[in-house]
Short mmCIF file of C-alpha atoms and ligand atoms in Angstrom, two decimals:
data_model
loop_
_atom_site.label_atom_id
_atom_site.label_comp_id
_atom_site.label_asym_id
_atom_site.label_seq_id
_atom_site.Cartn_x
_atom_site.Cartn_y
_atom_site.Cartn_z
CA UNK A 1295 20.74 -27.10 -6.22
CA UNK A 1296 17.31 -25.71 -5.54
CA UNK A 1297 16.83 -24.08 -2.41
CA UNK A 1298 12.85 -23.69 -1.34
CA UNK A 1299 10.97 -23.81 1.75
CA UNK A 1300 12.37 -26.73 2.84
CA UNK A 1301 14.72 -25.08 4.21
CA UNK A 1302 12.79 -23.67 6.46
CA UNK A 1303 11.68 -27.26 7.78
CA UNK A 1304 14.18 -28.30 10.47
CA UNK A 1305 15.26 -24.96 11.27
CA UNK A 1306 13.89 -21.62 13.60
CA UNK A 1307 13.36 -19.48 10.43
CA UNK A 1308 14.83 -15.67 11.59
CA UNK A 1309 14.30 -13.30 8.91
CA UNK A 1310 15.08 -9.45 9.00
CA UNK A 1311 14.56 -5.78 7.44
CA UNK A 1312 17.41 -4.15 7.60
CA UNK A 1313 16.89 -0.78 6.64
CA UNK A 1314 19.08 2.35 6.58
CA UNK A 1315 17.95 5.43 7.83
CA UNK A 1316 18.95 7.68 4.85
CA UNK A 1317 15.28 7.84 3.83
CA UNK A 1318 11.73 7.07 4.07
CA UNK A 1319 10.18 3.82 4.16
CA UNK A 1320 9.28 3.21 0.33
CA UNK A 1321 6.86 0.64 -1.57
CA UNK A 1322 10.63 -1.10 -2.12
CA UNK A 1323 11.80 -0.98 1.36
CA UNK A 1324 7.62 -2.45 2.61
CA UNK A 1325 7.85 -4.76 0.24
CA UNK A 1326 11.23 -6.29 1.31
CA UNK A 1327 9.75 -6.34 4.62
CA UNK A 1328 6.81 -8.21 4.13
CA UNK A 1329 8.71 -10.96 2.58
CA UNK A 1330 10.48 -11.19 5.20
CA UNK A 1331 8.15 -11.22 7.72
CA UNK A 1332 5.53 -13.16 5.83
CA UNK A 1333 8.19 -15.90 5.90
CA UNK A 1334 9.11 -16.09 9.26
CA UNK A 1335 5.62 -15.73 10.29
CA UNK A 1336 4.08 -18.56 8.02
CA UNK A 1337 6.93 -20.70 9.95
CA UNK A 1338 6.79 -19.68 13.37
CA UNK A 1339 10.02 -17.94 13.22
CA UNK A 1340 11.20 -14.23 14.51
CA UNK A 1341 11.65 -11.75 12.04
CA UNK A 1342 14.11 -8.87 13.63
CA UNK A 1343 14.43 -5.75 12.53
CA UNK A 1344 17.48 -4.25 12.33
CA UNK A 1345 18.09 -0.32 11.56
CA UNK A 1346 21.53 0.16 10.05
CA UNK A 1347 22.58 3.74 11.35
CA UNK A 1348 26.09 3.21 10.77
CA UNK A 1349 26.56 5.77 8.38
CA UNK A 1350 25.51 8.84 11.05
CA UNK A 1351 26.31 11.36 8.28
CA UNK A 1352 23.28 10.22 6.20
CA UNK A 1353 20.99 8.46 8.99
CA UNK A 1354 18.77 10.70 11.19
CA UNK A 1355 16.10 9.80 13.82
CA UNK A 1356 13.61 11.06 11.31
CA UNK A 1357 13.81 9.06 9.01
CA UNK A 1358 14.18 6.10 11.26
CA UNK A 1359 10.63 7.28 12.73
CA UNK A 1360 8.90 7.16 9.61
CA UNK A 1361 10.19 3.44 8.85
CA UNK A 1362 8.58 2.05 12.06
CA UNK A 1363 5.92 4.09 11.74
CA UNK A 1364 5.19 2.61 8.02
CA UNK A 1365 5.93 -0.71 9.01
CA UNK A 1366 3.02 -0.16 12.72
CA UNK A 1367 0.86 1.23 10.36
CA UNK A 1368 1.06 -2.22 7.74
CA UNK A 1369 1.17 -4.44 10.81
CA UNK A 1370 4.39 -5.85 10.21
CA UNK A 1371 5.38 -6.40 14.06
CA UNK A 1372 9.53 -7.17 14.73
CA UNK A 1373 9.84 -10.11 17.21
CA UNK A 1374 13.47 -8.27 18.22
CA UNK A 1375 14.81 -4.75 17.19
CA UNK A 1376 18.37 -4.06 16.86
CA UNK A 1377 20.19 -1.04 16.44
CA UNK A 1378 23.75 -1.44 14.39
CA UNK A 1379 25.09 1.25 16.32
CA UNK A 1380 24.65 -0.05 19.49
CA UNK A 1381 26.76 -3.45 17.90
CA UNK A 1382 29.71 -1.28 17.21
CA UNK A 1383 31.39 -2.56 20.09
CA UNK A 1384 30.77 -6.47 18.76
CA UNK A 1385 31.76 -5.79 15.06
CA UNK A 1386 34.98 -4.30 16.75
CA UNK A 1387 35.81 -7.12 18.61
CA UNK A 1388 35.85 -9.33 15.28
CA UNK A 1389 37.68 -6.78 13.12
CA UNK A 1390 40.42 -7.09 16.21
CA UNK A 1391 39.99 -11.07 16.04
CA UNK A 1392 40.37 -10.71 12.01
CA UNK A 1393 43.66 -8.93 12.11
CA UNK A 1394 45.16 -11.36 14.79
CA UNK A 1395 44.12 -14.02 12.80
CA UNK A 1396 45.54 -12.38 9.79
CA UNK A 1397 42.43 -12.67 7.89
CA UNK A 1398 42.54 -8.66 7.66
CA UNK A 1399 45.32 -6.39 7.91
CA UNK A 1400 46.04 -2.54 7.62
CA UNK A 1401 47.24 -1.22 4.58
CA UNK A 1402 47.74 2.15 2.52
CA UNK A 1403 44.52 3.79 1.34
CA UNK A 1404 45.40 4.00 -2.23
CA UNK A 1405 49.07 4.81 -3.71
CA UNK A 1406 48.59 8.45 -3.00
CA UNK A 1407 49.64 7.42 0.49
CA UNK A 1408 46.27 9.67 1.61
CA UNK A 1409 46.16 7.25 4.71
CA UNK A 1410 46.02 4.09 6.23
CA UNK A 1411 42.75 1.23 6.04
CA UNK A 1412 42.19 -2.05 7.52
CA UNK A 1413 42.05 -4.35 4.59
CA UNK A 1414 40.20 -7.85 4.18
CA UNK A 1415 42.83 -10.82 3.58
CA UNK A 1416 40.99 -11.98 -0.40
CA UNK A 1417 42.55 -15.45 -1.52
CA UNK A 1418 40.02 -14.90 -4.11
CA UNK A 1419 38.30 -18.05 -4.11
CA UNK A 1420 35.82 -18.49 -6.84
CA UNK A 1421 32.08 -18.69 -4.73
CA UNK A 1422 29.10 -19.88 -5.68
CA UNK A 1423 26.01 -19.79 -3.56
CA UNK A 1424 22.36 -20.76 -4.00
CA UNK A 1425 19.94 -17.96 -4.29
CA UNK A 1426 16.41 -18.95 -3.55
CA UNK A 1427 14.94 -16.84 -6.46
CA UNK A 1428 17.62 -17.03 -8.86
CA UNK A 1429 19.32 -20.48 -8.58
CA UNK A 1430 23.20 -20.58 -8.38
CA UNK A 1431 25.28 -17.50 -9.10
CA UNK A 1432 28.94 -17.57 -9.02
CA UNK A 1433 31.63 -15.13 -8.36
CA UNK A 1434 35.08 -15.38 -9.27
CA UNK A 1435 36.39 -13.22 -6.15
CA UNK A 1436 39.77 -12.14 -7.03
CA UNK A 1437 38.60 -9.20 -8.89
CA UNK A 1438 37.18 -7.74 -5.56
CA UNK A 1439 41.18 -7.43 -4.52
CA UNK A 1440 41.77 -7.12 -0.48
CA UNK A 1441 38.44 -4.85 -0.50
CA UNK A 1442 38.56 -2.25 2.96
CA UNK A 1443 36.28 -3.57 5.51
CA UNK A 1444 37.38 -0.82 7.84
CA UNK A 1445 38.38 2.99 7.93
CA UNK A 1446 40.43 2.02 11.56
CA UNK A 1447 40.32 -0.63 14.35
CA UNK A 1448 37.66 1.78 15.87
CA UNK A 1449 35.73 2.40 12.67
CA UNK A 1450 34.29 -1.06 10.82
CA UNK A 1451 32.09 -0.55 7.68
CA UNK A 1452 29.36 -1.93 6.46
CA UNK A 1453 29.95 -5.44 5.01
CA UNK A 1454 31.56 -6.00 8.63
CA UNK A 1455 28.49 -5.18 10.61
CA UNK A 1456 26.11 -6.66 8.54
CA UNK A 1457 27.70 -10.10 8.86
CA UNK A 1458 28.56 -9.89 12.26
CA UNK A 1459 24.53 -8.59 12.91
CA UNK A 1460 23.37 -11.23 10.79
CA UNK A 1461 25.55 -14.00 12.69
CA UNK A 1462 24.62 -12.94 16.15
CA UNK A 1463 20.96 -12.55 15.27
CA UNK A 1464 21.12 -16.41 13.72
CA UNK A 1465 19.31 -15.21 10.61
CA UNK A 1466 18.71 -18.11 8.44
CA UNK A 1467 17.30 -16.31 5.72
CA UNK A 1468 18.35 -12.93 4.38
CA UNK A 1469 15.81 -11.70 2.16
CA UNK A 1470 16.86 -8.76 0.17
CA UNK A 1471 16.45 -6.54 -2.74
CA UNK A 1472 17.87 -7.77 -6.08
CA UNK A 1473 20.32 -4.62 -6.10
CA UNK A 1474 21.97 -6.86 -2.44
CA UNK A 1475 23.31 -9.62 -4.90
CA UNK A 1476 26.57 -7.96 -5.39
CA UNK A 1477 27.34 -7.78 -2.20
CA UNK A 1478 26.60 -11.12 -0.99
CA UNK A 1479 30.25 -12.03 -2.67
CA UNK A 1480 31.93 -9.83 -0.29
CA UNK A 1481 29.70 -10.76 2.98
CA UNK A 1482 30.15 -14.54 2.13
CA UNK A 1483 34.06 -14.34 2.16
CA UNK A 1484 33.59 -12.54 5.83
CA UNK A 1485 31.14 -15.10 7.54
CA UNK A 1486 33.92 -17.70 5.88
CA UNK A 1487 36.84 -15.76 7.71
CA UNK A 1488 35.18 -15.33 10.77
CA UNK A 1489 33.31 -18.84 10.61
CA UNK A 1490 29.96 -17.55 10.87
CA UNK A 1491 27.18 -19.83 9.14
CA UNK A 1492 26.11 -18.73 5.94
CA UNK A 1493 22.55 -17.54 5.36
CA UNK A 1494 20.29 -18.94 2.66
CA UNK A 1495 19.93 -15.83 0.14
CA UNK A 1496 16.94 -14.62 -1.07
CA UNK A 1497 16.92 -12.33 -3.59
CA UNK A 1498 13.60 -10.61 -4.89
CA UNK A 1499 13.12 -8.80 -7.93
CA UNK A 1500 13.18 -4.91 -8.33
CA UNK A 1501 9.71 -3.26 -8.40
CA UNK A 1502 9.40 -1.33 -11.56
CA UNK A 1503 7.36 1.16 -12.93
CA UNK A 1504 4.70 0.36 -15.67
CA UNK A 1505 7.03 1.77 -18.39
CA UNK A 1506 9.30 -0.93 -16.84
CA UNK A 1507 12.05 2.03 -15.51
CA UNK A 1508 12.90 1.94 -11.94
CA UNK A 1509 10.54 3.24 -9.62
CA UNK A 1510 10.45 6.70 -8.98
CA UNK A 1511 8.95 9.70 -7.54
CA UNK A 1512 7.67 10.68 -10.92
CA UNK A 1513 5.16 8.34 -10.86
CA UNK A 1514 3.71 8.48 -8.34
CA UNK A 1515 4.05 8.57 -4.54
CA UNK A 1516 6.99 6.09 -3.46
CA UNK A 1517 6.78 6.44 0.85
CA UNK A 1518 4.79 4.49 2.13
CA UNK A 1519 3.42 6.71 4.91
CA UNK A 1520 1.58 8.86 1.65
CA UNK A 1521 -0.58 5.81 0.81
CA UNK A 1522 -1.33 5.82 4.27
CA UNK A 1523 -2.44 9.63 4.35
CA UNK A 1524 -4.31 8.94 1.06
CA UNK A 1525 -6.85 6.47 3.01
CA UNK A 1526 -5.36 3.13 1.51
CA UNK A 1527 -6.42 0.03 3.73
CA UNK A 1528 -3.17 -1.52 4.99
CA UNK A 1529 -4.42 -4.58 4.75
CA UNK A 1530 -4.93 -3.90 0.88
CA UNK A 1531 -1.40 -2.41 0.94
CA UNK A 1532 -0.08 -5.84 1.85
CA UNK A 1533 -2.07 -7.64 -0.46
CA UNK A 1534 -0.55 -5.60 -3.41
CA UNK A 1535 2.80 -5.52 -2.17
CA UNK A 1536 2.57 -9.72 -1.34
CA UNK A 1537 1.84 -10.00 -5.57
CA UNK A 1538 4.68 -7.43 -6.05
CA UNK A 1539 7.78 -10.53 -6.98
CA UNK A 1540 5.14 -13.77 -5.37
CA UNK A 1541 2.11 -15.35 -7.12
CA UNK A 1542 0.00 -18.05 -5.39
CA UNK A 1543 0.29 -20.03 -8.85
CA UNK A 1544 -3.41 -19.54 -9.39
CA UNK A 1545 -5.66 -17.13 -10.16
CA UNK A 1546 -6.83 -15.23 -6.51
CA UNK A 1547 -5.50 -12.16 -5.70
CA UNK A 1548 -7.58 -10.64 -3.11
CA UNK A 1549 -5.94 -12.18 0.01
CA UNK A 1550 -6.36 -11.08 3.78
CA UNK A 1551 -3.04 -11.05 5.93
CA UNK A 1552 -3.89 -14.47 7.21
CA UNK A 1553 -3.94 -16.39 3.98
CA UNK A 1554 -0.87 -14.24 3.17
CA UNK A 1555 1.16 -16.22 5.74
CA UNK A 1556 -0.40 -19.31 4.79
CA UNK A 1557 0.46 -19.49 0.99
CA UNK A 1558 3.54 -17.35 1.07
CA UNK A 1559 6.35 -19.48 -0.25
CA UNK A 1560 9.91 -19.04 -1.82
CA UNK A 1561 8.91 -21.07 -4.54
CA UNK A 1562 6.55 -18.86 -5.70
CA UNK A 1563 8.75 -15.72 -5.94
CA UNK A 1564 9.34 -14.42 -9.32
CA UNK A 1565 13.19 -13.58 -11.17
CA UNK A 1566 11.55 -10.93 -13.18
CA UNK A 1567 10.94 -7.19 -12.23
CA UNK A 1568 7.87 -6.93 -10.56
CA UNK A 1569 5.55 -4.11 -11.97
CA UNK A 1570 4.34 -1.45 -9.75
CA UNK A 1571 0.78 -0.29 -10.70
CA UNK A 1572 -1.74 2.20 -9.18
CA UNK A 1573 -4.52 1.09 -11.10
CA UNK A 1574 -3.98 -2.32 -9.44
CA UNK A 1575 -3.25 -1.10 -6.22
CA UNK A 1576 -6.66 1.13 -6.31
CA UNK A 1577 -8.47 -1.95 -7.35
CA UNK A 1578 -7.03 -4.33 -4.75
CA UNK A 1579 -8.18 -1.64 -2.05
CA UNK A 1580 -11.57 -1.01 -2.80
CA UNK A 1581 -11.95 -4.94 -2.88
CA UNK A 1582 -10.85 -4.56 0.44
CA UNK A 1583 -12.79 -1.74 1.52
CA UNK A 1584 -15.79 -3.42 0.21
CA UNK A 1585 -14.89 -6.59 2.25
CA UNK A 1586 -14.90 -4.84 5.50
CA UNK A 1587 -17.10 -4.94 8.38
CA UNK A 1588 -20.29 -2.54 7.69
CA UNK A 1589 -19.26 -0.51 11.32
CA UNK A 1590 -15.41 -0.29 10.14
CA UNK A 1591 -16.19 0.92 6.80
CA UNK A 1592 -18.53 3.76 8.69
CA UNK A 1593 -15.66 4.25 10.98
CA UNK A 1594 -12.71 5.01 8.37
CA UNK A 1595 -15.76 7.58 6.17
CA UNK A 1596 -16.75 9.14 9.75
CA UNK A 1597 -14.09 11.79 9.95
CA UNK A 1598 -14.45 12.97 6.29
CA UNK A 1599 -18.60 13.93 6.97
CA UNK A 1600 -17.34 15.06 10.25
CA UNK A 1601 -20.04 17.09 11.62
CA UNK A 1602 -22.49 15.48 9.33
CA UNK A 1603 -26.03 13.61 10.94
CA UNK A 1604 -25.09 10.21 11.46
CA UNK A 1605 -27.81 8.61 10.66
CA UNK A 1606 -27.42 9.98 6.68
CA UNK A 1607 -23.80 9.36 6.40
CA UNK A 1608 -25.03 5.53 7.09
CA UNK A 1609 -27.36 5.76 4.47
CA UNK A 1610 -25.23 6.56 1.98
CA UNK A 1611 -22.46 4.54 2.85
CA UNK A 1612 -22.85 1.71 0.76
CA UNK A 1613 -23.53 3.96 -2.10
CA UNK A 1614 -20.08 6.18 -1.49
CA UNK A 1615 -17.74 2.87 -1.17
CA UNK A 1616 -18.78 1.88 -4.45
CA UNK A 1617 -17.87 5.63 -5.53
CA UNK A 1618 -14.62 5.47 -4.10
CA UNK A 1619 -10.93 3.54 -4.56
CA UNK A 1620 -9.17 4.87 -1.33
CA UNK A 1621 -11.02 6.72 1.37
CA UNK A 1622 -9.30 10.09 0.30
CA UNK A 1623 -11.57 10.05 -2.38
CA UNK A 1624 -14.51 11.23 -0.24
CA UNK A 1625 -12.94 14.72 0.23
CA UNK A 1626 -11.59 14.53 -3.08
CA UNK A 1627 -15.55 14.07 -4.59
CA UNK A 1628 -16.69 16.21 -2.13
CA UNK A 1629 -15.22 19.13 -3.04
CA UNK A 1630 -16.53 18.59 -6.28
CA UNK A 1631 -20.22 18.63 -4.53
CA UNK A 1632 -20.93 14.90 -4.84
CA UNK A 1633 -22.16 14.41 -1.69
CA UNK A 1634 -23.14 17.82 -0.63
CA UNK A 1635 -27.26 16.94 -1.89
CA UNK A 1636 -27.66 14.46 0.54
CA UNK A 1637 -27.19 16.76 3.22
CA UNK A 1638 -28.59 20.16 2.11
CA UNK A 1639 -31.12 20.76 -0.62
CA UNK A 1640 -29.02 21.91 -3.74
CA UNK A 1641 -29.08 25.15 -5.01
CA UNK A 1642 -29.34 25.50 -8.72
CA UNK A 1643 -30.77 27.57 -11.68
CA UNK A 1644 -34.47 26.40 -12.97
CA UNK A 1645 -32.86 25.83 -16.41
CA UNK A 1646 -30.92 22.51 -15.13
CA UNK A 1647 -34.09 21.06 -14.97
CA UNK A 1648 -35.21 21.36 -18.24
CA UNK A 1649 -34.41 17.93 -19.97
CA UNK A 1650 -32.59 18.53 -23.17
CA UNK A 1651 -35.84 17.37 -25.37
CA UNK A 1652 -38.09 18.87 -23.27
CA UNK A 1653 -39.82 22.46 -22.20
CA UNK A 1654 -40.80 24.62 -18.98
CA UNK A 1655 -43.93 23.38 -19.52
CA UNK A 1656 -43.25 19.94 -19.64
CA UNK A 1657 -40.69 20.07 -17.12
CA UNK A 1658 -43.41 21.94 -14.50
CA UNK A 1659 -45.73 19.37 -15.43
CA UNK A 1660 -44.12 16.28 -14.41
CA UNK A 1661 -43.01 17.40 -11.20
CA UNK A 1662 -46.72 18.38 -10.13
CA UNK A 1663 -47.74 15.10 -11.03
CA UNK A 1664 -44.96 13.53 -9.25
CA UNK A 1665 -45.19 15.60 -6.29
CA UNK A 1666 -48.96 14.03 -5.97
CA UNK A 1667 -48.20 10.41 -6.56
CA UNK A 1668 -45.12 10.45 -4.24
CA UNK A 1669 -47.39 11.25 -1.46
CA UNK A 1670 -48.18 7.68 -1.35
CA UNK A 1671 -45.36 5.58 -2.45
CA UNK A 1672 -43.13 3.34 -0.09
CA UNK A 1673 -39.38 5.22 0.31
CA UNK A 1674 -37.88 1.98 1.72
CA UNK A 1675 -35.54 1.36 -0.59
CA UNK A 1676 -34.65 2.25 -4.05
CA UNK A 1677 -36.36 -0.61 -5.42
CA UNK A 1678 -40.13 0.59 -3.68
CA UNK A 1679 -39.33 4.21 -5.05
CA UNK A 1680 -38.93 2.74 -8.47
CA UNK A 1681 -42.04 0.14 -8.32
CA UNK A 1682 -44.02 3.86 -7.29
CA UNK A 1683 -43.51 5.79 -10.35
CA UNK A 1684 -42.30 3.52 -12.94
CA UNK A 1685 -45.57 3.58 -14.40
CA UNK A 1686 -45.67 6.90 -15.04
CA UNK A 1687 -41.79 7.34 -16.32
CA UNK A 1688 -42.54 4.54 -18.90
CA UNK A 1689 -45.83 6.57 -20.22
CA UNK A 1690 -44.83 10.18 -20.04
CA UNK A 1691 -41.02 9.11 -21.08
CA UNK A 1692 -38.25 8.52 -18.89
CA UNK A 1693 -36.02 11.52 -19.49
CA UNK A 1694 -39.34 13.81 -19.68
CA UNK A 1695 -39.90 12.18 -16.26
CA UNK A 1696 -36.43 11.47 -14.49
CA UNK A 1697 -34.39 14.10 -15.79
CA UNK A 1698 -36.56 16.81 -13.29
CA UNK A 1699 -37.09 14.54 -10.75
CA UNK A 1700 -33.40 13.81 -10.57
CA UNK A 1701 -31.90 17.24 -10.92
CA UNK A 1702 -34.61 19.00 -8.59
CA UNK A 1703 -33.04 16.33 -6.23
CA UNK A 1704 -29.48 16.79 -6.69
CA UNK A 1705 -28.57 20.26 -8.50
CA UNK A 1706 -26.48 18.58 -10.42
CA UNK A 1707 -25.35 17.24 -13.91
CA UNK A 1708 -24.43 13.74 -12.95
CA UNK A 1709 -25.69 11.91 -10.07
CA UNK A 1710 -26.95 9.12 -8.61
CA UNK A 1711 -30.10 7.59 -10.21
CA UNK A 1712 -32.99 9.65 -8.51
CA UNK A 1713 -35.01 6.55 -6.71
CA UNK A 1714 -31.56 6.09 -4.72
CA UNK A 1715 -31.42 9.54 -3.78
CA UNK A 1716 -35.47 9.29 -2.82
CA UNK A 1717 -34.97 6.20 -0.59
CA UNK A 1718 -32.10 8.40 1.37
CA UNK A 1719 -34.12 11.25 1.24
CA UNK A 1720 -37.20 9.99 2.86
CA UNK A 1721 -40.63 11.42 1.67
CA UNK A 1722 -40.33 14.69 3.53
CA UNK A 1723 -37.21 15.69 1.46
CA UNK A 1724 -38.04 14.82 -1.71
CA UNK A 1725 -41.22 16.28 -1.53
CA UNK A 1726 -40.00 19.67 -0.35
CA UNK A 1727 -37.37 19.26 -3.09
CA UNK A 1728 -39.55 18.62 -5.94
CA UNK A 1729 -41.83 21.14 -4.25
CA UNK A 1730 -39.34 23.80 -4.63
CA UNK A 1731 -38.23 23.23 -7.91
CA UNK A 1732 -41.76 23.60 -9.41
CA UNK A 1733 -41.45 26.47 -7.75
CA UNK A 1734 -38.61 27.84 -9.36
CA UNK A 1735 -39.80 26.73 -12.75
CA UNK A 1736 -43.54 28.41 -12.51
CA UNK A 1737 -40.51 32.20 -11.51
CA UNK A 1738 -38.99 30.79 -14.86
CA UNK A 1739 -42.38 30.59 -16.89
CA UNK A 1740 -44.04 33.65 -15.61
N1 LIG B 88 20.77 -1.48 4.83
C1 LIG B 88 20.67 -1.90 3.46
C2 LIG B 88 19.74 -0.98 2.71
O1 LIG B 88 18.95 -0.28 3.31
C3 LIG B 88 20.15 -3.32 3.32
C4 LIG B 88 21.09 -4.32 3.86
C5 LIG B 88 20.71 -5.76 3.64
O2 LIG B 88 19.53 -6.07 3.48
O3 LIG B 88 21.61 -6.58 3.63
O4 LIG B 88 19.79 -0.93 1.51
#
């Protein structure tokens, strides 16, 4: 049998996340949940999410606060939140109903007689359910024995609680991590003992690393509240994480959230290992930083030129998107001085502005020349700068010409191309710029 979204069609889709709070929220964990939650939004259903603090050893508030804060920051609103600890009493109640029923029982913890464990009844029936990704998979049960589904009547464990959750929620899709598939074995003989409907599984691939190993911290950050520190778009976030396992079976992938939902589909979701790379990721962003909203792009740069005039940082915004992958990269550049020129004139040595074939002389030259005929010229836009002096670069040489120009603009090595810089400048500027570095090259000379 072939399970896809048609089984979605006559039913209230309810999906969930059910993370433990032994961690932070990782690329894994996001990913999970945006499958989910793409699903139940493209069919109107709830997606609930559930935080599985059963294990209060391992689970702490911290960690719990850093999952729903990664999952506001993505957008990735729960319809209804549940807290496993709070269904204690419930999963209880059916461990209680199990033993009466016989269907569990308690029994020595091993042969050491160490202590005593509430057993689940196994008549080790061979089961084989249909996995959305992966098709049929069967289990022959027996091997899993009369597994312990409690340490006492007043502690259940964790296969209990996660049926019982999922039954009382009426999720009709669980949609977990490849590494879930061997316990679905175990969970499907509960819902059978406790006649609870069974859930259509959906397993998705692991995320691996480009080497193909499992994801780790070496390579790279792994929470998903660090790509939000580094100044990744969310909305770009999503995007990669949607291609992480799913493929619209063409050739797009630069999505927004909204044509997410639309095209998500089970179909679609790969068996393989999905490959995690930052390249990609960085790539997908800056698509998505470039497709923003000229006022929202300004607003994410603002508080890196924090106390910078306004009207420059607008000028060169364009110009530092196209510089940049995530918006970290601003401070990142900027320490290295690359936007420091537009803001105050540089400070360099007169030798810089000697091009490599050229002299003092030459050098000196150009930029009095310049400095007259860029009196009149139009600073509109890079384009006007360029139409001014062209001329004159093409006769005299363009490195002779540029190379000055550009450095007694910038400072620097590298930069951007100098009729740019003049255009953001303004005549005033550039003027006193190239006015100054004449100056420092007739010190040089004499
Ligand atoms: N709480 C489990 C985990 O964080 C997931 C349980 C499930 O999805 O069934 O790995």
């Amino acid at each position: 049998m072939k399970i896809n979204d048609s089984s979605a069609e006559h039913t209230k889709v309810i999906t969930r996340f059910a993370p433990s709070p032994t961690g932070v929220l990782h690329v894994g964990g996001a990913r999970t949940a945006l499958f989910s939650w793409l699903f139940a939004r493209k069919y109107g259903g709830e997606f609930v999410l559930r935080i599985e603090d059963t294990d209060t050893e391992r689970s702490t508030k911290e960690y719990e606060e850093d999952i729903l804060d990664g999952l506001t920051w993505l957008g990735l609103k729960h319809d209804i939140f549940v807290r496993q600890s709070e269904q204690m009493p419930r999963h209880k109640e059916v461990l209680r109903e199990m033993i009466e029923k016989g269907s569990a029982y308690e029994a020595e913890e091993n042969t050491a007689g160490t202590g005593k464990v509430i057993r689940f009844k196994n008549t080790g029936e061979t089961i084989t359910f249909t996995d959305a990704v992966r098709g049929d998979i069967t289990f022959d049960t027996t091997e899993l024995g009369d597994f312990v589904i409690a340490r006492d009547i007043e502690h259940p464990l964790y296969h209990l609680a996660v049926v019982v959750d999922d039954c009382d929620s009426g999720i009709t899709h669980v949609i977990r991590g490849e590494d879930g598939i061997s316990n679905t074995p175990r969970q499907i003989l509960i819902a059978r003992a406790i006649g609870a409907p069974e859930p259509i599984y959906v397993h998705i691939p692991l995320i691996l690393a480009p080497d193909k190993s499992k994801l780790s911290k070496r390579h790279g950050a792994v929470s998903l509240t660090a790509y939000r520190d580094m100044g990744y778009e969310p909305e770009a976030l999503i995007n990669f994480l949607a291609l992480l396992g799913w493929n619209p079976g063409d050739e797009r992938e630069i999505f927004s959230v909204e044509e997410l939902i639309a095209e998500f589909s089970l179909e679609r979701i790969q068996k393989g290992g999905a490959v995690f790379s930052t390249e990609k990721l960085d790539w997908v962003n800056k698509e998505h930083m470039k497709l923003m909203p000229k006022n929202d792009q300004y607003a994410r740069m603002a508080p890196y030129f924090e106390g910078r005039d306004e009207k420059r940082v607008r000028a060169i915004q364009s110009l530092v998107v196209e510089r940049i992958s995530k918006w970290s990269d601003i401070q990142t550049l900027g320490k290295e001085g690359e936007w420091e020129y537009f803001f105050t004139a540089p400070e360099y040595k007169a030798e810089g502005l000697i091009w490599k074939k050229g002299d003092t002389n030459e050098a000196l030259q150009h930029l009095d020349n310049l400095a007259k005929a860029m009196q009149s010229i139009d600073y509109a836009t890079p384009e006007t700068v360029k139409e001014g002096i062209w001329d004159y670069a093409e006769k005299e040489g363009r490195g002779n010409v540029l190379w000055p120009l550009r450095y007694a603009l910038s400072g620097r090595e590298k930069s951007t191309d100098p009729f740019t810089i003049c255009s953001i400048l303004g005549r005033d500027e550039t003027l006193a710029r190239i006015e100054t570095a004449a100056k420092k090259l007739r010190n040089h000379q004499g």
